[in-house]
Amino acid sequence: MPVPARLAPAKVNLGLYVLRRRPDGYHDLSTVFLPLGWADRLSGRRADELVLTTTDPGLPTDGSNLVVRAALALRQWAGNPALGAALHLEKRVPYGAGLGGGSSDAAAALRLLTGLWSLDVPEADLHALALGLGSDVPFFLDGVPAYGTGRGEHLDPLLDPDGQPYRCPFWLVVAVPDIHVSTAEAFASITPDDGSRPDLAAAVVSNDLVRWRAEVTNDFQGPVEATHPEIRAAREALLDAGAGHAVLSGTGAAVVGVFEAEDTAVEAAEALPATCRVWTELPEGE
């Protein structure tokens, strides 16, 4: 009998505005989430205890891992501390890169264990559990292109002008320099701007790269690149190789380059420094 498994896809932020600091210490954001095919794989089977193994020896497998935290939260919701599982995470997406890898792993754990433990969890409860684990986790429960506000947890499906789910028409090249960006330090480095900001969702679905260059921007990009010139170098390398636009994802270190032609995207990916991990994504439907 096959072991149940779920993919945990990465995401990129196509634009990220930090609007204001809230009384609870979080920030109100405006961002567009786009899922990628780049994904971890989480599998599991029922067991007497709750244990996690992983292909990455650098990852903790105790309660500090979001997969374990998700399992503990779901077990607490069920009111049954005897629920156990042997979970295994095949780690493929770089962590600490602005790609949401840990958050996606947590969402995959919630979905996987809901089925494995035969729990009937209302979607509202599942989303509340996800938000308790992190601001990005609710997005990964459904993993469709979305416009995020609040902490990023208020999600509206991203729709084309004709009302259909958004499909990105561009080739994407995601470059991840071999450095870690502290989310806390990134937030400490910026000044929120609650002034007149562009309509980020409308800018993205316009598929107008002139508009993308002007409006699909990331407030973290300047401060983060000032601290980590390797990130600026990766973004500029994408632009030099023909990207119509290139922008930081999340708080970094990943940058995403947007290309209209396959051959240009492939050549750009091959030209990036060997120190970068690279993912190339073709347009949906190709």
PDB file of C-alpha atoms in Angstrom:
ATOM      1  CA  MET A   1       0.000   0.000   0.000  1.00  0.00           C
ATOM      2  CA  PRO A   2       1.551   3.372  -1.011  1.00  0.00           C
ATOM      3  CA  VAL A   3       2.487   5.815   1.734  1.00  0.00           C
ATOM      4  CA  PRO A   4       0.265   8.937   1.627  1.00  0.00           C
ATOM      5  CA  ALA A   5       2.172  12.005   0.471  1.00  0.00           C
ATOM      6  CA  ARG A   6       1.640  15.643  -0.452  1.00  0.00           C
ATOM      7  CA  LEU A   7       3.717  18.131  -2.387  1.00  0.00           C
ATOM      8  CA  ALA A   8       4.584  21.390  -0.633  1.00  0.00           C
ATOM      9  CA  PRO A   9       5.130  23.975  -3.384  1.00  0.00           C
ATOM     10  CA  ALA A  10       7.197  27.130  -3.090  1.00  0.00           C
ATOM     11  CA  LYS A  11       5.809  30.567  -3.896  1.00  0.00           C
ATOM     12  CA  VAL A  12       7.101  33.879  -5.123  1.00  0.00           C
ATOM     13  CA  ASN A  13       5.802  37.301  -4.218  1.00  0.00           C
ATOM     14  CA  LEU A  14       5.073  39.399  -7.274  1.00  0.00           C
ATOM     15  CA  GLY A  15       5.329  42.700  -5.460  1.00  0.00           C
ATOM     16  CA  LEU A  16       5.204  43.350  -1.723  1.00  0.00           C
ATOM     17  CA  TYR A  17       4.142  46.598  -0.058  1.00  0.00           C
ATOM     18  CA  VAL A  18       4.534  47.152   3.689  1.00  0.00           C
ATOM     19  CA  LEU A  19       1.725  49.561   4.543  1.00  0.00           C
ATOM     20  CA  ARG A  20       1.733  50.068   8.297  1.00  0.00           C
ATOM     21  CA  ARG A  21       2.823  48.611  11.630  1.00  0.00           C
ATOM     22  CA  ARG A  22      -0.106  47.291  13.647  1.00  0.00           C
ATOM     23  CA  PRO A  23      -0.708  47.530  17.405  1.00  0.00           C
ATOM     24  CA  ASP A  24      -0.145  43.750  17.665  1.00  0.00           C
ATOM     25  CA  GLY A  25       3.406  44.165  16.318  1.00  0.00           C
ATOM     26  CA  TYR A  26       2.682  42.712  12.877  1.00  0.00           C
ATOM     27  CA  HIS A  27       2.538  44.709   9.651  1.00  0.00           C
ATOM     28  CA  ASP A  28      -0.279  45.181   7.162  1.00  0.00           C
ATOM     29  CA  LEU A  29       0.908  44.095   3.738  1.00  0.00           C
ATOM     30  CA  SER A  30      -0.191  44.053   0.131  1.00  0.00           C
ATOM     31  CA  THR A  31       1.244  41.268  -2.020  1.00  0.00           C
ATOM     32  CA  VAL A  32       0.536  38.828  -4.822  1.00  0.00           C
ATOM     33  CA  PHE A  33       1.332  35.165  -4.181  1.00  0.00           C
ATOM     34  CA  LEU A  34       2.173  32.925  -7.118  1.00  0.00           C
ATOM     35  CA  PRO A  35       2.789  29.204  -6.495  1.00  0.00           C
ATOM     36  CA  LEU A  36       5.672  27.416  -8.190  1.00  0.00           C
ATOM     37  CA  GLY A  37       6.238  23.871  -9.325  1.00  0.00           C
ATOM     38  CA  TRP A  38       9.364  23.781  -7.130  1.00  0.00           C
ATOM     39  CA  ALA A  39       8.183  21.688  -4.199  1.00  0.00           C
ATOM     40  CA  ASP A  40       9.126  19.675  -1.147  1.00  0.00           C
ATOM     41  CA  ARG A  41       7.436  16.298  -0.633  1.00  0.00           C
ATOM     42  CA  LEU A  42       5.942  15.251   2.700  1.00  0.00           C
ATOM     43  CA  SER A  43       4.905  11.649   3.281  1.00  0.00           C
ATOM     44  CA  GLY A  44       3.669   9.854   6.352  1.00  0.00           C
ATOM     45  CA  ARG A  45       2.011   6.857   7.926  1.00  0.00           C
ATOM     46  CA  ARG A  46       0.231   6.327  11.200  1.00  0.00           C
ATOM     47  CA  ALA A  47       2.519   5.400  14.079  1.00  0.00           C
ATOM     48  CA  ASP A  48       2.500   5.122  17.863  1.00  0.00           C
ATOM     49  CA  GLU A  49       4.487   8.338  18.235  1.00  0.00           C
ATOM     50  CA  LEU A  50       4.929  11.577  16.303  1.00  0.00           C
ATOM     51  CA  VAL A  51       8.320  11.603  14.583  1.00  0.00           C
ATOM     52  CA  LEU A  52       9.817  13.517  11.664  1.00  0.00           C
ATOM     53  CA  THR A  53      12.764  12.593   9.476  1.00  0.00           C
ATOM     54  CA  THR A  54      14.154  14.680   6.615  1.00  0.00           C
ATOM     55  CA  THR A  55      16.618  14.456   3.748  1.00  0.00           C
ATOM     56  CA  ASP A  56      18.302  17.680   4.946  1.00  0.00           C
ATOM     57  CA  PRO A  57      20.570  17.037   7.935  1.00  0.00           C
ATOM     58  CA  GLY A  58      20.616  20.770   8.684  1.00  0.00           C
ATOM     59  CA  LEU A  59      16.915  20.887   9.456  1.00  0.00           C
ATOM     60  CA  PRO A  60      15.680  20.347  13.039  1.00  0.00           C
ATOM     61  CA  THR A  61      13.146  17.573  13.482  1.00  0.00           C
ATOM     62  CA  ASP A  62      11.863  18.607  16.910  1.00  0.00           C
ATOM     63  CA  GLY A  63       9.148  21.034  17.938  1.00  0.00           C
ATOM     64  CA  SER A  64      10.945  23.921  16.271  1.00  0.00           C
ATOM     65  CA  ASN A  65      10.136  22.478  12.840  1.00  0.00           C
ATOM     66  CA  LEU A  66       6.898  23.816  11.361  1.00  0.00           C
ATOM     67  CA  VAL A  67       5.852  20.337  10.244  1.00  0.00           C
ATOM     68  CA  VAL A  68       5.988  19.080  13.826  1.00  0.00           C
ATOM     69  CA  ARG A  69       4.301  22.250  15.091  1.00  0.00           C
ATOM     70  CA  ALA A  70       1.504  21.756  12.569  1.00  0.00           C
ATOM     71  CA  ALA A  71       1.045  18.152  13.674  1.00  0.00           C
ATOM     72  CA  LEU A  72       0.941  19.143  17.350  1.00  0.00           C
ATOM     73  CA  ALA A  73      -1.566  21.914  16.648  1.00  0.00           C
ATOM     74  CA  LEU A  74      -3.842  19.558  14.716  1.00  0.00           C
ATOM     75  CA  ARG A  75      -3.552  16.904  17.410  1.00  0.00           C
ATOM     76  CA  GLN A  76      -4.490  19.473  20.047  1.00  0.00           C
ATOM     77  CA  TRP A  77      -7.499  20.536  17.955  1.00  0.00           C
ATOM     78  CA  ALA A  78      -8.592  16.891  17.793  1.00  0.00           C
ATOM     79  CA  GLY A  79      -8.201  16.562  21.554  1.00  0.00           C
ATOM     80  CA  ASN A  80      -6.347  13.279  21.142  1.00  0.00           C
ATOM     81  CA  PRO A  81      -2.697  13.348  22.287  1.00  0.00           C
ATOM     82  CA  ALA A  82      -2.336   9.679  21.311  1.00  0.00           C
ATOM     83  CA  LEU A  83      -2.424  10.470  17.585  1.00  0.00           C
ATOM     84  CA  GLY A  84       0.940   9.653  16.042  1.00  0.00           C
ATOM     85  CA  ALA A  85       2.614   9.606  12.662  1.00  0.00           C
ATOM     86  CA  ALA A  86       5.976   8.859  11.099  1.00  0.00           C
ATOM     87  CA  LEU A  87       6.558  11.788   8.748  1.00  0.00           C
ATOM     88  CA  HIS A  88       9.316  12.162   6.191  1.00  0.00           C
ATOM     89  CA  LEU A  89      10.178  15.433   4.456  1.00  0.00           C
ATOM     90  CA  GLU A  90      12.082  15.426   1.175  1.00  0.00           C
ATOM     91  CA  LYS A  91      13.491  18.951   1.272  1.00  0.00           C
ATOM     92  CA  ARG A  92      14.018  20.499  -2.168  1.00  0.00           C
ATOM     93  CA  VAL A  93      13.083  24.178  -1.728  1.00  0.00           C
ATOM     94  CA  PRO A  94      15.711  26.397  -0.066  1.00  0.00           C
ATOM     95  CA  TYR A  95      14.612  27.713   3.311  1.00  0.00           C
ATOM     96  CA  GLY A  96      15.125  31.239   4.572  1.00  0.00           C
ATOM     97  CA  ALA A  97      14.844  32.415   0.964  1.00  0.00           C
ATOM     98  CA  GLY A  98      11.475  34.198   0.722  1.00  0.00           C
ATOM     99  CA  LEU A  99       9.918  31.183  -1.022  1.00  0.00           C
ATOM    100  CA  GLY A 100       7.728  30.063   1.882  1.00  0.00           C
ATOM    101  CA  GLY A 101       9.185  26.572   2.054  1.00  0.00           C
ATOM    102  CA  GLY A 102       8.614  26.039   5.776  1.00  0.00           C
ATOM    103  CA  SER A 103       5.112  27.510   5.616  1.00  0.00           C
ATOM    104  CA  SER A 104       4.244  25.253   2.701  1.00  0.00           C
ATOM    105  CA  ASP A 105       5.565  22.227   4.584  1.00  0.00           C
ATOM    106  CA  ALA A 106       3.302  23.150   7.501  1.00  0.00           C
ATOM    107  CA  ALA A 107       0.246  23.449   5.246  1.00  0.00           C
ATOM    108  CA  ALA A 108       1.079  20.105   3.643  1.00  0.00           C
ATOM    109  CA  ALA A 109       1.299  18.553   7.109  1.00  0.00           C
ATOM    110  CA  LEU A 110      -2.142  19.886   8.049  1.00  0.00           C
ATOM    111  CA  ARG A 111      -3.692  18.481   4.875  1.00  0.00           C
ATOM    112  CA  LEU A 112      -1.830  15.170   5.033  1.00  0.00           C
ATOM    113  CA  LEU A 113      -2.578  14.487   8.698  1.00  0.00           C
ATOM    114  CA  THR A 114      -6.222  15.503   8.413  1.00  0.00           C
ATOM    115  CA  GLY A 115      -6.607  12.570   6.049  1.00  0.00           C
ATOM    116  CA  LEU A 116      -4.184  10.239   7.788  1.00  0.00           C
ATOM    117  CA  TRP A 117      -5.926  10.694  11.130  1.00  0.00           C
ATOM    118  CA  SER A 118      -9.433  10.614   9.563  1.00  0.00           C
ATOM    119  CA  LEU A 119     -10.333  14.012  11.020  1.00  0.00           C
ATOM    120  CA  ASP A 120     -13.287  16.081   9.861  1.00  0.00           C
ATOM    121  CA  VAL A 121     -11.776  19.544  10.225  1.00  0.00           C
ATOM    122  CA  PRO A 122     -13.873  22.509   9.030  1.00  0.00           C
ATOM    123  CA  GLU A 123     -11.956  24.694   6.576  1.00  0.00           C
ATOM    124  CA  ALA A 124     -12.342  27.695   8.892  1.00  0.00           C
ATOM    125  CA  ASP A 125     -10.673  25.766  11.707  1.00  0.00           C
ATOM    126  CA  LEU A 126      -7.921  24.537   9.403  1.00  0.00           C
ATOM    127  CA  HIS A 127      -7.188  28.101   8.273  1.00  0.00           C
ATOM    128  CA  ALA A 128      -7.126  29.256  11.901  1.00  0.00           C
ATOM    129  CA  LEU A 129      -4.607  26.542  12.726  1.00  0.00           C
ATOM    130  CA  ALA A 130      -2.561  27.568   9.685  1.00  0.00           C
ATOM    131  CA  LEU A 131      -2.519  31.227  10.702  1.00  0.00           C
ATOM    132  CA  GLY A 132      -1.374  30.252  14.182  1.00  0.00           C
ATOM    133  CA  LEU A 133       1.685  28.692  12.559  1.00  0.00           C
ATOM    134  CA  GLY A 134       2.626  31.637  10.345  1.00  0.00           C
ATOM    135  CA  SER A 135       1.258  34.410   8.162  1.00  0.00           C
ATOM    136  CA  ASP A 136       2.010  32.608   4.872  1.00  0.00           C
ATOM    137  CA  VAL A 137       0.656  29.185   5.867  1.00  0.00           C
ATOM    138  CA  PRO A 138      -3.024  29.884   4.982  1.00  0.00           C
ATOM    139  CA  PHE A 139      -2.027  30.648   1.377  1.00  0.00           C
ATOM    140  CA  PHE A 140      -0.465  27.203   0.976  1.00  0.00           C
ATOM    141  CA  LEU A 141      -3.590  25.361   2.104  1.00  0.00           C
ATOM    142  CA  ASP A 142      -5.078  26.088  -1.323  1.00  0.00           C
ATOM    143  CA  GLY A 143      -1.973  27.218  -3.203  1.00  0.00           C
ATOM    144  CA  VAL A 144      -3.644  29.150  -6.016  1.00  0.00           C
ATOM    145  CA  PRO A 145      -2.553  32.610  -7.229  1.00  0.00           C
ATOM    146  CA  ALA A 146      -3.897  35.089  -4.718  1.00  0.00           C
ATOM    147  CA  TYR A 147      -3.852  38.699  -3.603  1.00  0.00           C
ATOM    148  CA  GLY A 148      -2.916  38.868   0.066  1.00  0.00           C
ATOM    149  CA  THR A 149      -3.622  41.647   2.553  1.00  0.00           C
ATOM    150  CA  GLY A 150      -3.504  41.973   6.339  1.00  0.00           C
ATOM    151  CA  ARG A 151      -0.496  39.938   7.475  1.00  0.00           C
ATOM    152  CA  GLY A 152      -0.867  38.151   4.147  1.00  0.00           C
ATOM    153  CA  GLU A 153      -3.561  35.839   5.500  1.00  0.00           C
ATOM    154  CA  HIS A 154      -6.546  37.662   3.957  1.00  0.00           C
ATOM    155  CA  LEU A 155      -6.597  36.043   0.539  1.00  0.00           C
ATOM    156  CA  ASP A 156      -8.588  36.829  -2.577  1.00  0.00           C
ATOM    157  CA  PRO A 157      -8.177  34.636  -5.660  1.00  0.00           C
ATOM    158  CA  LEU A 158      -6.195  36.451  -8.328  1.00  0.00           C
ATOM    159  CA  LEU A 159      -8.407  36.743 -11.393  1.00  0.00           C
ATOM    160  CA  ASP A 160      -7.829  37.798 -14.973  1.00  0.00           C
ATOM    161  CA  PRO A 161      -9.855  40.763 -16.259  1.00  0.00           C
ATOM    162  CA  ASP A 162     -12.379  38.248 -17.649  1.00  0.00           C
ATOM    163  CA  GLY A 163     -12.875  36.748 -14.186  1.00  0.00           C
ATOM    164  CA  GLN A 164     -10.898  33.555 -14.776  1.00  0.00           C
ATOM    165  CA  PRO A 165      -8.131  32.349 -12.418  1.00  0.00           C
ATOM    166  CA  TYR A 166      -4.907  34.160 -13.247  1.00  0.00           C
ATOM    167  CA  ARG A 167      -2.348  32.288 -15.334  1.00  0.00           C
ATOM    168  CA  CYS A 168       1.074  33.890 -15.568  1.00  0.00           C
ATOM    169  CA  PRO A 169       2.071  34.119 -19.257  1.00  0.00           C
ATOM    170  CA  PHE A 170       5.777  34.628 -18.578  1.00  0.00           C
ATOM    171  CA  TRP A 171       8.736  32.356 -18.027  1.00  0.00           C
ATOM    172  CA  LEU A 172      10.081  32.726 -14.500  1.00  0.00           C
ATOM    173  CA  VAL A 173      13.665  32.199 -13.394  1.00  0.00           C
ATOM    174  CA  VAL A 174      14.093  32.095  -9.617  1.00  0.00           C
ATOM    175  CA  ALA A 175      17.626  32.637  -8.349  1.00  0.00           C
ATOM    176  CA  VAL A 176      18.527  31.977  -4.707  1.00  0.00           C
ATOM    177  CA  PRO A 177      21.963  33.201  -3.593  1.00  0.00           C
ATOM    178  CA  ASP A 178      23.568  31.095  -0.889  1.00  0.00           C
ATOM    179  CA  ILE A 179      22.803  33.471   1.969  1.00  0.00           C
ATOM    180  CA  HIS A 180      20.133  33.740   4.656  1.00  0.00           C
ATOM    181  CA  VAL A 181      18.082  36.883   5.225  1.00  0.00           C
ATOM    182  CA  SER A 182      16.635  37.423   8.698  1.00  0.00           C
ATOM    183  CA  THR A 183      12.946  38.298   8.407  1.00  0.00           C
ATOM    184  CA  ALA A 184      13.076  40.264  11.660  1.00  0.00           C
ATOM    185  CA  GLU A 185      16.051  42.305  10.474  1.00  0.00           C
ATOM    186  CA  ALA A 186      14.391  42.898   7.113  1.00  0.00           C
ATOM    187  CA  PHE A 187      11.279  44.339   8.764  1.00  0.00           C
ATOM    188  CA  ALA A 188      13.427  46.449  11.086  1.00  0.00           C
ATOM    189  CA  SER A 189      15.180  47.974   8.079  1.00  0.00           C
ATOM    190  CA  ILE A 190      12.150  49.490   6.339  1.00  0.00           C
ATOM    191  CA  THR A 191       9.731  52.350   6.910  1.00  0.00           C
ATOM    192  CA  PRO A 192       6.107  51.386   6.212  1.00  0.00           C
ATOM    193  CA  ASP A 193       4.353  53.494   3.582  1.00  0.00           C
ATOM    194  CA  ASP A 194       0.590  53.846   3.899  1.00  0.00           C
ATOM    195  CA  GLY A 195       0.350  56.520   1.224  1.00  0.00           C
ATOM    196  CA  SER A 196      -1.160  56.183  -2.207  1.00  0.00           C
ATOM    197  CA  ARG A 197       0.101  52.816  -3.448  1.00  0.00           C
ATOM    198  CA  PRO A 198      -0.630  51.200  -6.811  1.00  0.00           C
ATOM    199  CA  ASP A 199      -3.265  48.485  -7.138  1.00  0.00           C
ATOM    200  CA  LEU A 200      -0.846  45.578  -7.030  1.00  0.00           C
ATOM    201  CA  ALA A 201      -3.313  42.900  -8.104  1.00  0.00           C
ATOM    202  CA  ALA A 202      -4.454  44.962 -11.090  1.00  0.00           C
ATOM    203  CA  ALA A 203      -0.850  45.630 -12.072  1.00  0.00           C
ATOM    204  CA  VAL A 204       0.035  41.928 -12.072  1.00  0.00           C
ATOM    205  CA  VAL A 205      -2.985  40.740 -14.059  1.00  0.00           C
ATOM    206  CA  SER A 206      -2.371  43.458 -16.655  1.00  0.00           C
ATOM    207  CA  ASN A 207       0.613  41.379 -17.871  1.00  0.00           C
ATOM    208  CA  ASP A 208       2.145  44.688 -18.945  1.00  0.00           C
ATOM    209  CA  LEU A 209       5.865  44.524 -18.165  1.00  0.00           C
ATOM    210  CA  VAL A 210       6.207  48.308 -18.349  1.00  0.00           C
ATOM    211  CA  ARG A 211       3.615  48.503 -15.582  1.00  0.00           C
ATOM    212  CA  TRP A 212       5.268  45.637 -13.715  1.00  0.00           C
ATOM    213  CA  ARG A 213       8.578  47.493 -13.640  1.00  0.00           C
ATOM    214  CA  ALA A 214       6.874  50.577 -12.212  1.00  0.00           C
ATOM    215  CA  GLU A 215       4.372  48.994  -9.806  1.00  0.00           C
ATOM    216  CA  VAL A 216       5.217  45.332  -9.103  1.00  0.00           C
ATOM    217  CA  THR A 217       7.922  46.240  -6.628  1.00  0.00           C
ATOM    218  CA  ASN A 218       9.068  45.050  -3.212  1.00  0.00           C
ATOM    219  CA  ASP A 219       9.593  47.477  -0.322  1.00  0.00           C
ATOM    220  CA  PHE A 220      12.266  45.168   1.119  1.00  0.00           C
ATOM    221  CA  GLN A 221      14.384  45.140  -2.011  1.00  0.00           C
ATOM    222  CA  GLY A 222      16.457  48.286  -1.433  1.00  0.00           C
ATOM    223  CA  PRO A 223      17.315  47.682   2.244  1.00  0.00           C
ATOM    224  CA  VAL A 224      17.939  43.960   1.790  1.00  0.00           C
ATOM    225  CA  GLU A 225      20.176  44.473  -1.228  1.00  0.00           C
ATOM    226  CA  ALA A 226      22.125  47.152   0.647  1.00  0.00           C
ATOM    227  CA  THR A 227      22.960  44.563   3.299  1.00  0.00           C
ATOM    228  CA  HIS A 228      23.383  41.626   0.923  1.00  0.00           C
ATOM    229  CA  PRO A 229      24.992  42.738  -2.360  1.00  0.00           C
ATOM    230  CA  GLU A 230      24.880  39.133  -3.614  1.00  0.00           C
ATOM    231  CA  ILE A 231      21.128  39.508  -3.963  1.00  0.00           C
ATOM    232  CA  ARG A 232      21.473  42.699  -5.978  1.00  0.00           C
ATOM    233  CA  ALA A 233      24.048  40.986  -8.167  1.00  0.00           C
ATOM    234  CA  ALA A 234      21.682  38.073  -8.865  1.00  0.00           C
ATOM    235  CA  ARG A 235      18.810  40.412  -9.744  1.00  0.00           C
ATOM    236  CA  GLU A 236      21.004  42.536 -11.992  1.00  0.00           C
ATOM    237  CA  ALA A 237      22.333  39.385 -13.680  1.00  0.00           C
ATOM    238  CA  LEU A 238      18.753  38.430 -14.583  1.00  0.00           C
ATOM    239  CA  LEU A 239      18.108  41.893 -16.004  1.00  0.00           C
ATOM    240  CA  ASP A 240      21.382  41.865 -17.924  1.00  0.00           C
ATOM    241  CA  ALA A 241      20.398  38.490 -19.390  1.00  0.00           C
ATOM    242  CA  GLY A 242      17.161  39.881 -20.787  1.00  0.00           C
ATOM    243  CA  ALA A 243      14.563  39.734 -18.025  1.00  0.00           C
ATOM    244  CA  GLY A 244      11.696  42.126 -18.629  1.00  0.00           C
ATOM    245  CA  HIS A 245      11.480  42.565 -14.859  1.00  0.00           C
ATOM    246  CA  ALA A 246      13.244  41.166 -11.794  1.00  0.00           C
ATOM    247  CA  VAL A 247      12.145  41.575  -8.184  1.00  0.00           C
ATOM    248  CA  LEU A 248      12.933  40.294  -4.712  1.00  0.00           C
ATOM    249  CA  SER A 249      10.555  37.627  -3.367  1.00  0.00           C
ATOM    250  CA  GLY A 250       9.369  38.121   0.209  1.00  0.00           C
ATOM    251  CA  THR A 251      12.253  39.309   2.332  1.00  0.00           C
ATOM    252  CA  GLY A 252      14.718  37.377   0.130  1.00  0.00           C
ATOM    253  CA  ALA A 253      17.161  35.971  -0.644  1.00  0.00           C
ATOM    254  CA  ALA A 254      15.297  34.714  -3.734  1.00  0.00           C
ATOM    255  CA  VAL A 255      14.811  36.987  -6.727  1.00  0.00           C
ATOM    256  CA  VAL A 256      12.481  36.216  -9.613  1.00  0.00           C
ATOM    257  CA  GLY A 257      13.182  37.210 -13.199  1.00  0.00           C
ATOM    258  CA  VAL A 258      10.340  37.487 -15.706  1.00  0.00           C
ATOM    259  CA  PHE A 259      10.974  36.533 -19.332  1.00  0.00           C
ATOM    260  CA  GLU A 260       8.820  36.616 -22.443  1.00  0.00           C
ATOM    261  CA  ALA A 261      10.870  34.025 -24.379  1.00  0.00           C
ATOM    262  CA  GLU A 262      11.903  30.513 -23.388  1.00  0.00           C
ATOM    263  CA  ASP A 263      15.373  30.639 -24.914  1.00  0.00           C
ATOM    264  CA  THR A 264      16.210  33.883 -23.114  1.00  0.00           C
ATOM    265  CA  ALA A 265      15.005  32.445 -19.793  1.00  0.00           C
ATOM    266  CA  VAL A 266      17.027  29.258 -20.214  1.00  0.00           C
ATOM    267  CA  GLU A 267      20.174  31.176 -21.152  1.00  0.00           C
ATOM    268  CA  ALA A 268      19.698  33.504 -18.182  1.00  0.00           C
ATOM    269  CA  ALA A 269      19.335  30.562 -15.792  1.00  0.00           C
ATOM    270  CA  GLU A 270      22.499  28.960 -17.152  1.00  0.00           C
ATOM    271  CA  ALA A 271      24.449  32.225 -16.803  1.00  0.00           C
ATOM    272  CA  LEU A 272      23.701  32.730 -13.113  1.00  0.00           C
ATOM    273  CA  PRO A 273      26.552  32.212 -10.625  1.00  0.00           C
ATOM    274  CA  ALA A 274      27.135  28.637  -9.511  1.00  0.00           C
ATOM    275  CA  THR A 275      26.536  29.795  -5.930  1.00  0.00           C
ATOM    276  CA  CYS A 276      22.844  30.375  -6.760  1.00  0.00           C
ATOM    277  CA  ARG A 277      20.208  27.685  -6.668  1.00  0.00           C
ATOM    278  CA  VAL A 278      18.020  28.168  -9.722  1.00  0.00           C
ATOM    279  CA  TRP A 279      14.486  27.173 -10.694  1.00  0.00           C
ATOM    280  CA  THR A 280      12.973  27.822 -14.124  1.00  0.00           C
ATOM    281  CA  GLU A 281       9.190  27.770 -14.506  1.00  0.00           C
ATOM    282  CA  LEU A 282       7.383  27.738 -17.816  1.00  0.00           C
ATOM    283  CA  PRO A 283       4.053  29.525 -18.290  1.00  0.00           C
ATOM    284  CA  GLU A 284       0.989  27.525 -17.247  1.00  0.00           C
ATOM    285  CA  GLY A 285      -0.461  25.527 -20.089  1.00  0.00           C
ATOM    286  CA  GLU A 286       2.828  25.298 -22.007  1.00  0.00           C
TER     287      GLU A 286
END
